[in-house]
Structures are given as structure tokens and as C-alpha cells.
């Protein structure tokens, strides 16, 4: 039995991971579940999956959580440090990091330092500090298995190709809800429009990132660190059907693609079962029903965030970390009706222009860049 820690178990990825576990309770045992605020859902999950421990990041909910689980033999903790410690604890084999945002970075680092296998949904860990994370993986003999469907696809395409030169990675993108919206109308779109993703049902932050194509920009950075391919060799192609999850082109011109229905439970399960494949009851891809697969170039004039991600990666060092921090603040402001859709990209451009470059950041430099960038972005919003 593989022993799992599921960080962010109350979110979209976390719940789907628990769905996978519930269908394979002969393969997986849950050691740890964590949430930020949603202690009620954490209680429900703890009752169903009987983990060794639960952690609520927001300490204000500790008493309520502890009380609600008083009749169960589950350890109850609160605070971010407790998440880090429990994720690194002995019996855990795989840490699935499904926390959203910068808050996922230190749990990733702590799990790696403890030599765990990290099933990584929290792409922000690599966007912010990919170089450091990779160094730690090598140092501590840990491993990262991607959960993001695109990166899971690339990971699968690269299987059996050790030593073979990759010419380019082709990351597919659904195009989001505004693919066909004329640029001049984007200033007027609302958060409800942006939250209506045509294919995927996900947490609010990544759904907005998909609407601005920031998500695809972050995925370019994530792919660079996961697969060691320069960003110039990572091409984004819009594929609205979201059936081809990504592709790899090799030195001989051959292209391998991974396809399947858009269902996150498949890449989540693969990250947990790797290198094995185990059955799912997920819907199968019927080519005769879907018929046409289309591909188009992304419109980087309309979706400036995609270009900003390439620029941040070219500048390197702490700049992607600043981009991530500014984006988290901008998305939060958009979701609270404080700024419009286009203002998100304006803010990111301004922040990137003002950020002091640090070429080889330490973890403390990343922490400080994140802190200072949040303050700067808040001030620009005011
Ligand atoms: P959700 O917002 O649905 O869930 C986020 C989870 O993280 C919740 O359990 C939340 O707890 C917890 N959390 C939030 N803030 C903190 C914090 N400060 N400290 C500790 N825990 C926290 O996000 P998603 O599941 O959509 O996404 C999670 C990650 O996976 C993101 O990095 C995203 O980019 C990535 N991803 C998501 C995909 C998807 O289909 N959803 C696809 C590919 C990647 P609470 O519920 O209490 O707020």
C-alpha cells in the first residue's frame, strides 16, 4: 500500500485525488489531509478516509476542527509549519501537493528534503523557484511526478526516450473562455464570464489564469524545469477540443502525443500509480464521435500574460517569482471586483519593469521577492 499525504485535499485537485483513492483503497492509504479554511470539508474527509493526521493552515479554525473530530483517533494540527512537518513525516511515500499558489512552495521543498516522491499539482513551486527545487531534488534523491495534464502528457511521451534529443515540446492550450472574444471586448468581461471555462472545472485562481493564458505561461516555465528544455523550444498551440494533452517532437522529426478525455483524475492517478497503470472508470476517448482536432497559434497581443511568462523566464532569477506574486494579487483583486480583466496584464507589466533582478536567488530571496512584490502590486492597485 502506498502511503499518501494530500495537501490541499479540499480543493478541486484534492477532491479528485480522494475520488481516485476511494476507487483504489487496496492500493492507497491516506496518512495526511490538509486545508486552509474549509475545516468542515476536512472533517468530512477525515471521517471517510481515516488519516493519521489532518492540518488546517488557518489556525483560527483549529478549535472547531479539533472539536468536530474529538471522537476519532486522528491527530489534529494547525498552521503552515505543521503542514511542512507532517508532509515530511516517516510513513508518507507520496506527497500530492494540490495547494494553490506560493503557499505550496515550502511544502514542496520540505517533502523533497525528506526524500519523498512529490506528485506536483502546485505548478507555482516550479514557477517561483524551479532552479532551487531541481537542485534539492538531485541532492535529496527525491522525485517529482507532474500532475498537470499537459506535463503528465509530456512525461508519458518522454518515457523510453532517455538519451534521445528533444527538438521541441508542444504544449496544448484550450484557449480558455475568451478565445473567440474580440480583443476590444475583453476590457468589459466580468469575473463570472472568466470563471466559465469551456472544458475544465477547476479552482477559481487557475480558472482566471486560464482565461488570461497566464496558466499556459506558467506551464511553459513548469515544463522548462521539469524536462530541462529551454523556453525557446517550448511552443504553445491552442487546441480547443483539449483531447491532445501535449506533444514532444524529437530530433528525427517524429512527434509523440498523449491523448485522452479531459479528466484530471487520469493524470492524478498516473502520478500516484507511476510507473504502473491501473484501471479507471473514466470515460474513454471515442475518435469517431469527436472527429476533428484543430490547432491554432495563440494570440499573444490579446493574451499578453503568455508573452510576459516567456520574458520573465528569459530574465530568469527572481523575475518569475515576482510575476507569480503580482499575478496572485491581481487575480485576487479581479475576483473581488477591484480591477478589470485587462488591468491584470497592465499590473504585471508594470511590476516586472520595476522588479530588481537577482540572478541566483536563495530561498530567502524568493520569500522576500514574493513579499515585496505583493506590497508593490497592492500599492499599484490603490
Ligand atoms: P483550489 O482552489 O480548488 O484548492 C486549493 C487547495 O489549497 C484547497 O484545499 C485550499 O484549502 C488549499 N489552500 C489554499 N490556500 C492555502 C494556504 N495558504 N495554505 C495551505 N493550503 C491552502 O485549487 P485547485 O485544486 O484548482 O488547484 C490546486 C493546484 O493545482 C494549483 O497550483 C493549480 O494551478 C494546480 N492545478 C489544478 C488543476 C485543476 O484542474 N484544478 C489542473 C492542473 C493544475 P481551502 O479549501 O480550505 O481553501
Coordinates of N, CA and C in Angstrom, one line a residue, residues 137-325:
X137 N 16.0 18.4 -5.4 CA 15.6 17.0 -5.9 C 16.8 16.1 -6.1
X138 N 17.8 16.7 -6.8 CA 19.1 15.9 -7.0 C 19.8 15.6 -5.7
X139 N 19.8 16.6 -4.8 CA 20.6 16.5 -3.6 C 20.0 15.5 -2.7
X140 N 18.7 15.4 -2.6 CA 18.0 14.5 -1.7 C 17.4 13.3 -2.3
X141 N 17.8 13.0 -3.5 CA 17.3 11.8 -4.1 C 15.8 11.7 -4.1
X142 N 15.1 12.8 -4.3 CA 13.6 12.8 -4.3 C 13.2 12.7 -5.8
X143 N 11.9 12.8 -6.0 CA 11.4 12.8 -7.4 C 10.2 13.6 -7.5
X144 N 10.0 14.2 -8.7 CA 8.7 15.0 -8.9 C 8.0 14.3 -10.1
X145 N 6.8 14.0 -9.9 CA 5.9 13.4 -10.9 C 4.9 14.5 -11.2
X146 N 4.8 14.9 -12.5 CA 3.8 16.0 -12.7 C 2.4 15.5 -12.7
X147 N 1.5 16.4 -12.2 CA 0.0 16.1 -12.2 C -0.7 16.9 -13.3
X148 N -0.2 18.1 -13.5 CA -0.8 18.9 -14.6 C -1.0 18.1 -15.9
X149 N -2.1 18.1 -16.5 CA -2.4 17.2 -17.6 C -1.4 17.3 -18.7
X150 N -1.0 18.5 -19.0 CA 0.0 18.8 -20.1 C 1.3 18.1 -19.8
X151 N 1.8 18.3 -18.5 CA 3.1 17.8 -18.1 C 3.1 16.3 -17.9
X152 N 1.9 15.8 -17.5 CA 1.8 14.4 -17.4 C 1.9 13.8 -18.8
X153 N 1.3 14.5 -19.8 CA 1.4 14.0 -21.2 C 2.8 14.0 -21.7
X154 N 3.5 15.1 -21.4 CA 4.9 15.2 -21.9 C 5.8 14.1 -21.2
X155 N 5.5 13.9 -19.9 CA 6.2 12.9 -19.1 C 6.0 11.5 -19.7
X156 N 4.8 11.3 -20.2 CA 4.5 10.0 -20.8 C 5.1 9.9 -22.2
X157 N 5.1 11.0 -22.9 CA 5.8 11.0 -24.3 C 7.3 10.7 -24.1
X158 N 7.9 11.2 -23.0 CA 9.3 11.0 -22.9 C 9.7 9.6 -22.3
X159 N 8.7 8.9 -21.9 CA 9.0 7.6 -21.4 C 9.7 6.7 -22.5
X160 N 10.8 6.1 -22.1 CA 11.5 5.2 -23.1 C 12.4 6.0 -24.0
X161 N 12.6 7.3 -23.8 CA 13.4 8.1 -24.7 C 14.6 8.7 -24.1
X162 N 15.1 8.0 -23.0 CA 16.3 8.5 -22.4 C 17.5 8.6 -23.4
X163 N 18.1 9.8 -23.4 CA 19.3 10.0 -24.3 C 18.9 10.5 -25.7
X164 N 17.6 10.4 -26.0 CA 17.2 10.9 -27.3 C 16.9 12.4 -27.2
X165 N 17.4 13.2 -28.3 CA 17.3 14.6 -28.2 C 15.9 15.1 -28.5
X166 N 15.4 16.0 -27.6 CA 14.1 16.6 -27.8 C 14.3 17.9 -28.6
X167 N 13.6 18.0 -29.8 CA 13.7 19.2 -30.6 C 12.8 20.3 -30.0
X168 N 11.5 19.9 -29.7 CA 10.7 20.8 -29.0 C 9.5 20.2 -28.3
X169 N 9.0 20.9 -27.3 CA 7.8 20.5 -26.6 C 6.7 21.3 -27.2
X170 N 5.6 20.7 -27.4 CA 4.4 21.4 -27.9 C 3.3 21.3 -26.8
X171 N 3.1 22.4 -26.1 CA 2.1 22.5 -25.0 C 0.8 22.9 -25.6
X172 N -0.2 22.1 -25.4 CA -1.5 22.5 -25.9 C -2.3 23.3 -24.9
X173 N -3.1 24.2 -25.4 CA -3.9 25.1 -24.5 C -5.4 25.1 -25.1
X174 N -6.3 25.1 -24.2 CA -7.7 25.1 -24.6 C -8.1 26.4 -25.3
X175 N -7.4 27.5 -24.8 CA -7.7 28.8 -25.3 C -8.6 29.6 -24.4
X176 N -9.2 28.8 -23.4 CA -10.0 29.5 -22.4 C -11.3 30.0 -22.9
X177 N -12.1 30.7 -22.0 CA -13.4 31.2 -22.4 C -13.4 32.4 -23.4
X178 N -12.2 33.0 -23.6 CA -12.2 34.2 -24.4 C -11.4 34.0 -25.7
X179 N -11.3 32.8 -26.1 CA -10.5 32.5 -27.3 C -11.1 33.3 -28.5
X180 N -12.5 33.3 -28.6 CA -13.1 33.9 -29.7 C -13.6 35.3 -29.4
X181 N -13.3 35.8 -28.2 CA -13.8 37.2 -27.9 C -12.9 38.2 -28.5
X182 N -13.4 39.2 -29.3 CA -12.6 40.2 -29.8 C -11.8 41.0 -28.7
X183 N -10.6 41.3 -29.0 CA -9.7 42.0 -28.0 C -10.4 43.2 -27.4
X184 N -11.1 44.0 -28.2 CA -11.7 45.2 -27.7 C -12.8 45.0 -26.7
X185 N -13.3 43.7 -26.7 CA -14.4 43.4 -25.7 C -13.9 42.9 -24.4
X186 N -12.6 42.6 -24.3 CA -12.0 41.9 -23.1 C -12.0 42.9 -21.9
X187 N -12.0 44.2 -22.2 CA -12.0 45.1 -21.0 C -13.3 45.0 -20.3
X188 N -14.3 44.6 -20.9 CA -15.7 44.6 -20.3 C -16.1 43.2 -19.7
X189 N -15.3 42.2 -19.9 CA -15.7 40.9 -19.4 C -15.7 40.9 -17.9
X190 N -16.6 40.1 -17.3 CA -16.8 40.0 -15.8 C -16.1 38.8 -15.3
X191 N -16.0 38.7 -13.9 CA -15.4 37.5 -13.3 C -16.3 36.3 -13.6
X192 N -17.6 36.5 -13.7 CA -18.5 35.3 -14.0 C -18.2 34.8 -15.4
X193 N -17.9 35.7 -16.3 CA -17.6 35.3 -17.7 C -16.3 34.5 -17.6
X194 N -15.3 35.0 -16.9 CA -14.0 34.4 -16.8 C -13.9 33.1 -16.1
X195 N -14.9 33.0 -15.1 CA -14.9 31.7 -14.4 C -15.6 30.6 -15.1
X196 N -16.2 30.9 -16.3 CA -16.9 29.9 -17.1 C -15.9 29.2 -18.1
X197 N -15.1 28.3 -17.6 CA -14.1 27.6 -18.5 C -14.8 26.6 -19.4
X198 N -14.5 26.7 -20.7 CA -15.2 25.8 -21.7 C -15.0 24.3 -21.4
X199 N -13.9 23.9 -20.8 CA -13.6 22.4 -20.7 C -13.4 22.0 -19.3
X200 N -12.6 22.7 -18.5 CA -12.2 22.1 -17.2 C -12.9 22.8 -16.1
X201 N -13.3 22.0 -15.0 CA -13.8 22.6 -13.8 C -12.7 22.6 -12.8
X202 N -12.3 23.8 -12.4 CA -11.1 23.9 -11.5 C -11.3 25.0 -10.5
X203 N -10.3 25.1 -9.6 CA -10.4 26.2 -8.6 C -10.4 27.6 -9.2
X204 N -10.8 28.6 -8.5 CA -11.0 29.9 -9.1 C -9.8 30.5 -9.6
X205 N -8.6 30.4 -8.9 CA -7.4 31.0 -9.3 C -6.9 30.5 -10.7
X206 N -6.8 29.2 -10.8 CA -6.3 28.6 -12.1 C -7.3 28.9 -13.2
X207 N -8.6 29.0 -12.9 CA -9.6 29.3 -13.9 C -9.4 30.7 -14.5
X208 N -9.1 31.6 -13.6 CA -8.8 33.0 -14.1 C -7.5 33.0 -14.9
X209 N -6.5 32.3 -14.3 CA -5.2 32.1 -15.1 C -5.4 31.5 -16.4
X210 N -6.4 30.7 -16.6 CA -6.6 30.1 -17.9 C -7.3 31.1 -18.8
X211 N -8.1 31.9 -18.3 CA -8.8 33.0 -19.1 C -7.8 34.0 -19.6
X212 N -6.8 34.3 -18.8 CA -5.7 35.3 -19.2 C -4.6 34.6 -20.0
X213 N -4.6 33.3 -20.0 CA -3.5 32.5 -20.5 C -2.2 32.6 -19.7
X214 N -2.3 33.2 -18.5 CA -1.2 33.1 -17.5 C -0.9 31.7 -17.2
X215 N -1.9 30.9 -17.1 CA -1.7 29.5 -16.7 C -0.8 28.8 -17.8
X216 N -1.0 29.1 -19.0 CA -0.2 28.5 -20.1 C 1.2 29.0 -20.0
X217 N 1.4 30.3 -19.6 CA 2.7 30.9 -19.4 C 3.4 30.2 -18.3
X218 N 2.7 29.9 -17.2 CA 3.3 29.2 -16.1 C 3.6 27.8 -16.5
X219 N 2.8 27.2 -17.3 CA 3.1 25.8 -17.7 C 4.4 25.7 -18.6
X220 N 4.6 26.8 -19.4 CA 5.9 26.9 -20.1 C 7.1 26.8 -19.2
X221 N 7.0 27.6 -18.1 CA 8.1 27.7 -17.1 C 8.2 26.3 -16.4
X222 N 7.0 25.8 -16.0 CA 7.0 24.5 -15.4 C 7.6 23.4 -16.2
X223 N 7.4 23.4 -17.5 CA 7.9 22.4 -18.5 C 9.4 22.6 -18.6
X224 N 9.9 23.8 -18.6 CA 11.3 24.1 -18.7 C 12.0 23.4 -17.5
X225 N 11.5 23.5 -16.3 CA 12.2 23.0 -15.1 C 12.0 21.5 -15.0
X226 N 10.8 21.0 -15.4 CA 10.6 19.5 -15.3 C 11.4 18.7 -16.3
X227 N 11.5 19.3 -17.5 CA 12.1 18.5 -18.6 C 13.4 19.0 -19.1
X228 N 13.9 20.1 -18.5 CA 15.2 20.6 -18.9 C 15.3 21.1 -20.4
X229 N 14.2 21.6 -20.9 CA 14.1 22.1 -22.2 C 14.1 23.7 -22.2
X230 N 14.9 24.4 -23.0 CA 14.9 25.8 -23.0 C 13.5 26.4 -23.4
X231 N 13.1 27.5 -22.9 CA 11.8 28.0 -23.2 C 11.6 28.3 -24.7
X232 N 12.7 28.6 -25.4 CA 12.6 28.9 -26.9 C 12.1 27.6 -27.6
X233 N 12.3 26.4 -27.0 CA 12.0 25.2 -27.6 C 10.6 24.6 -27.0
X234 N 9.9 25.5 -26.4 CA 8.6 25.1 -25.9 C 7.5 26.0 -26.6
X235 N 6.7 25.3 -27.4 CA 5.8 26.1 -28.2 C 4.3 25.8 -27.7
X236 N 3.6 26.9 -27.6 CA 2.2 26.8 -27.2 C 1.3 26.7 -28.4
X237 N 0.4 25.8 -28.4 CA -0.6 25.6 -29.6 C -2.0 25.5 -29.0
X238 N -2.9 26.3 -29.5 CA -4.3 26.3 -29.0 C -5.0 25.2 -29.7
X239 N -5.6 24.3 -28.8 CA -6.3 23.1 -29.3 C -7.6 23.0 -28.5
X240 N -8.7 23.7 -29.0 CA -9.9 23.9 -28.2 C -10.6 22.6 -27.7
X241 N -10.3 21.5 -28.4 CA -11.0 20.2 -28.0 C -10.4 19.6 -26.8
X242 N -9.2 20.0 -26.4 CA -8.5 19.6 -25.2 C -8.4 18.0 -25.1
X243 N -8.2 17.4 -26.2 CA -8.1 15.9 -26.2 C -6.6 15.5 -26.4
X244 N -5.8 16.3 -27.1 CA -4.3 16.1 -27.2 C -3.8 16.9 -26.0
X245 N -3.2 16.2 -25.0 CA -2.8 16.9 -23.8 C -1.5 17.6 -23.9
X246 N -0.7 17.2 -24.8 CA 0.6 17.8 -25.2 C 1.4 16.9 -26.0
X247 N 2.5 17.4 -26.6 CA 3.3 16.6 -27.6 C 4.8 16.8 -27.4
X248 N 5.6 15.9 -27.9 CA 7.0 16.1 -27.9 C 7.5 15.7 -29.3
X249 N 8.3 16.7 -29.9 CA 8.9 16.4 -31.2 C 10.4 16.1 -31.0
X250 N 10.9 15.0 -31.6 CA 12.2 14.5 -31.4 C 13.1 15.0 -32.6
X251 N 14.5 14.7 -32.4 CA 15.5 15.1 -33.4 C 15.2 14.6 -34.8
X252 N 14.5 13.4 -34.9 CA 14.2 12.8 -36.2 C 12.9 13.4 -36.8
X253 N 12.3 14.3 -36.2 CA 11.1 14.9 -36.7 C 9.8 14.2 -36.2
X254 N 10.0 13.0 -35.6 CA 8.8 12.3 -35.1 C 8.2 13.1 -33.9
X255 N 6.8 13.0 -33.9 CA 6.1 13.7 -32.8 C 5.3 12.7 -32.0
X256 N 5.5 12.6 -30.7 CA 4.6 11.8 -29.9 C 3.6 12.6 -29.2
X257 N 2.4 12.2 -29.1 CA 1.3 12.9 -28.4 C 0.7 12.0 -27.4
X258 N 0.1 12.6 -26.4 CA -0.7 11.8 -25.4 C -2.1 12.3 -25.5
X259 N -3.1 11.4 -25.6 CA -4.5 11.9 -25.8 C -5.3 11.2 -24.7
X260 N -6.5 11.8 -24.5 CA -7.5 11.2 -23.6 C -8.6 12.2 -23.4
X261 N -9.6 11.7 -22.7 CA -10.7 12.7 -22.4 C -10.1 13.7 -21.3
X262 N -10.6 14.9 -21.4 CA -10.2 15.9 -20.4 C -10.7 15.6 -19.0
X263 N -10.0 14.8 -18.2 CA -10.5 14.4 -16.9 C -9.2 14.3 -16.0
X264 N -9.2 15.2 -15.0 CA -7.9 15.3 -14.2 C -7.7 14.1 -13.4
X265 N -8.7 13.3 -13.2 CA -8.4 12.1 -12.4 C -7.4 11.1 -13.1
X266 N -7.3 11.2 -14.4 CA -6.4 10.3 -15.1 C -4.9 10.7 -14.8
X267 N -4.5 12.0 -15.0 CA -3.1 12.3 -14.7 C -2.9 12.3 -13.2
X268 N -3.9 12.6 -12.3 CA -3.7 12.5 -10.9 C -3.4 11.0 -10.5
X269 N -4.2 10.1 -11.1 CA -4.0 8.7 -10.8 C -2.6 8.2 -11.3
X270 N -2.2 8.7 -12.5 CA -1.0 8.2 -13.1 C 0.2 8.7 -12.2
X271 N 0.1 9.9 -11.7 CA 1.2 10.4 -10.8 C 1.3 9.5 -9.5
X272 N 0.2 9.0 -9.1 CA 0.2 8.1 -7.9 C 0.6 6.7 -8.2
X273 N 0.2 6.2 -9.4 CA 0.5 4.8 -9.7 C 1.8 4.6 -10.4
X274 N 2.4 5.7 -10.9 CA 3.6 5.6 -11.7 C 4.6 4.6 -11.1
X275 N 5.3 3.8 -11.8 CA 5.3 3.6 -13.2 C 4.1 2.6 -13.7
X276 N 3.3 2.2 -12.8 CA 2.2 1.3 -13.3 C 1.0 2.1 -13.8
X277 N 0.2 1.4 -14.6 CA -1.1 2.0 -15.0 C -2.2 1.1 -14.3
X278 N -3.1 1.7 -13.7 CA -4.2 0.9 -13.1 C -5.5 1.3 -13.7
X279 N -6.5 0.5 -13.6 CA -7.8 0.8 -14.3 C -8.5 2.0 -13.8
X280 N -9.3 2.7 -14.6 CA -10.2 3.7 -14.2 C -11.5 3.5 -14.8
X281 N -12.6 4.1 -14.3 CA -13.9 4.0 -14.9 C -14.1 5.3 -15.7
X282 N -13.1 6.1 -15.9 CA -13.2 7.4 -16.6 C -13.7 7.1 -18.1
X283 N -14.4 8.1 -18.6 CA -14.9 8.0 -20.0 C -13.8 7.8 -21.0
X284 N -14.0 6.9 -22.0 CA -12.9 6.6 -23.0 C -13.1 7.6 -24.1
X285 N -12.0 7.9 -24.8 CA -12.0 8.8 -26.0 C -12.5 8.0 -27.2
X286 N -13.6 8.5 -27.8 CA -14.1 7.8 -29.0 C -13.8 8.7 -30.2
X287 N -12.8 8.4 -30.9 CA -12.3 9.2 -32.0 C -13.4 9.5 -33.1
X288 N -14.3 8.5 -33.3 CA -15.3 8.7 -34.3 C -16.4 9.7 -33.9
X289 N -16.5 9.8 -32.6 CA -17.5 10.8 -32.1 C -16.9 12.2 -32.1
X290 N -15.6 12.3 -31.8 CA -15.0 13.7 -31.8 C -14.6 14.2 -33.1
X291 N -14.2 13.3 -34.0 CA -14.0 13.7 -35.4 C -12.8 14.6 -35.6
X292 N -13.0 15.9 -35.4 CA -12.0 16.9 -35.8 C -11.1 17.4 -34.6
X293 N -9.8 17.4 -34.8 CA -8.9 18.0 -33.9 C -8.3 19.2 -34.6
X294 N -8.4 20.4 -33.9 CA -7.9 21.6 -34.6 C -6.8 22.2 -33.7
X295 N -5.9 23.0 -34.4 CA -4.7 23.6 -33.7 C -4.5 25.0 -34.3
X296 N -4.3 25.9 -33.4 CA -4.0 27.3 -33.9 C -3.0 28.0 -33.1
X297 N -2.4 29.1 -33.6 CA -1.4 29.8 -32.8 C -2.1 30.7 -31.8
X298 N -1.5 30.8 -30.6 CA -2.2 31.7 -29.6 C -2.0 33.2 -30.0
X299 N -3.0 34.0 -29.6 CA -2.9 35.4 -29.9 C -2.2 36.1 -28.7
X300 N -0.9 36.4 -28.9 CA -0.2 37.0 -27.7 C -0.4 38.5 -27.6
X301 N -1.0 39.1 -28.6 CA -1.3 40.5 -28.5 C -2.5 40.6 -27.6
X302 N -3.4 39.7 -27.7 CA -4.7 39.7 -26.9 C -4.4 39.2 -25.5
X303 N -3.6 38.1 -25.4 CA -3.3 37.5 -24.1 C -1.8 37.8 -23.8
X304 N -1.6 39.0 -23.3 CA -0.2 39.4 -23.1 C 0.5 38.6 -22.0
X305 N -0.2 38.0 -21.1 CA 0.4 37.3 -20.0 C 1.3 36.1 -20.5
X306 N 0.9 35.5 -21.6 CA 1.7 34.4 -22.1 C 3.1 34.9 -22.5
X307 N 3.2 36.1 -23.2 CA 4.5 36.7 -23.6 C 5.2 37.1 -22.3
X308 N 4.5 37.6 -21.3 CA 5.2 38.0 -20.1 C 5.9 36.8 -19.4
X309 N 5.3 35.7 -19.5 CA 5.9 34.5 -18.9 C 7.3 34.2 -19.6
X310 N 7.2 34.2 -20.9 CA 8.5 34.0 -21.7 C 9.5 35.0 -21.3
X311 N 9.1 36.3 -21.2 CA 10.0 37.4 -20.9 C 10.6 37.1 -19.5
X312 N 9.8 36.8 -18.5 CA 10.2 36.5 -17.1 C 11.2 35.4 -17.1
X313 N 11.0 34.4 -17.9 CA 11.9 33.2 -17.9 C 13.2 33.6 -18.5
X314 N 13.2 34.4 -19.6 CA 14.4 34.8 -20.2 C 15.3 35.7 -19.3
X315 N 14.6 36.5 -18.5 CA 15.4 37.3 -17.5 C 15.8 36.4 -16.3
X316 N 15.0 35.5 -16.0 CA 15.4 34.4 -15.0 C 15.6 34.9 -13.6
X317 N 16.3 34.2 -12.7 CA 16.5 34.6 -11.3 C 15.2 34.7 -10.6
X318 N 15.0 35.8 -10.0 CA 13.7 36.0 -9.1 C 12.6 36.6 -9.9
X319 N 12.7 36.8 -11.2 CA 11.7 37.5 -12.0 C 10.4 36.7 -12.2
X320 N 10.5 35.4 -12.5 CA 9.3 34.6 -12.5 C 8.6 34.6 -11.1
X321 N 9.3 34.6 -10.0 CA 8.7 34.7 -8.7 C 7.9 36.0 -8.5
X322 N 8.5 37.1 -9.0 CA 7.8 38.4 -9.0 C 6.5 38.3 -9.8
X323 N 6.6 37.7 -11.0 CA 5.5 37.6 -11.9 C 4.4 36.8 -11.2
X324 N 4.7 35.7 -10.5 CA 3.7 34.9 -9.8 C 3.1 35.7 -8.7
X325 N 3.9 36.4 -7.9 CA 3.3 37.1 -6.8 C 2.3 38.2 -7.3

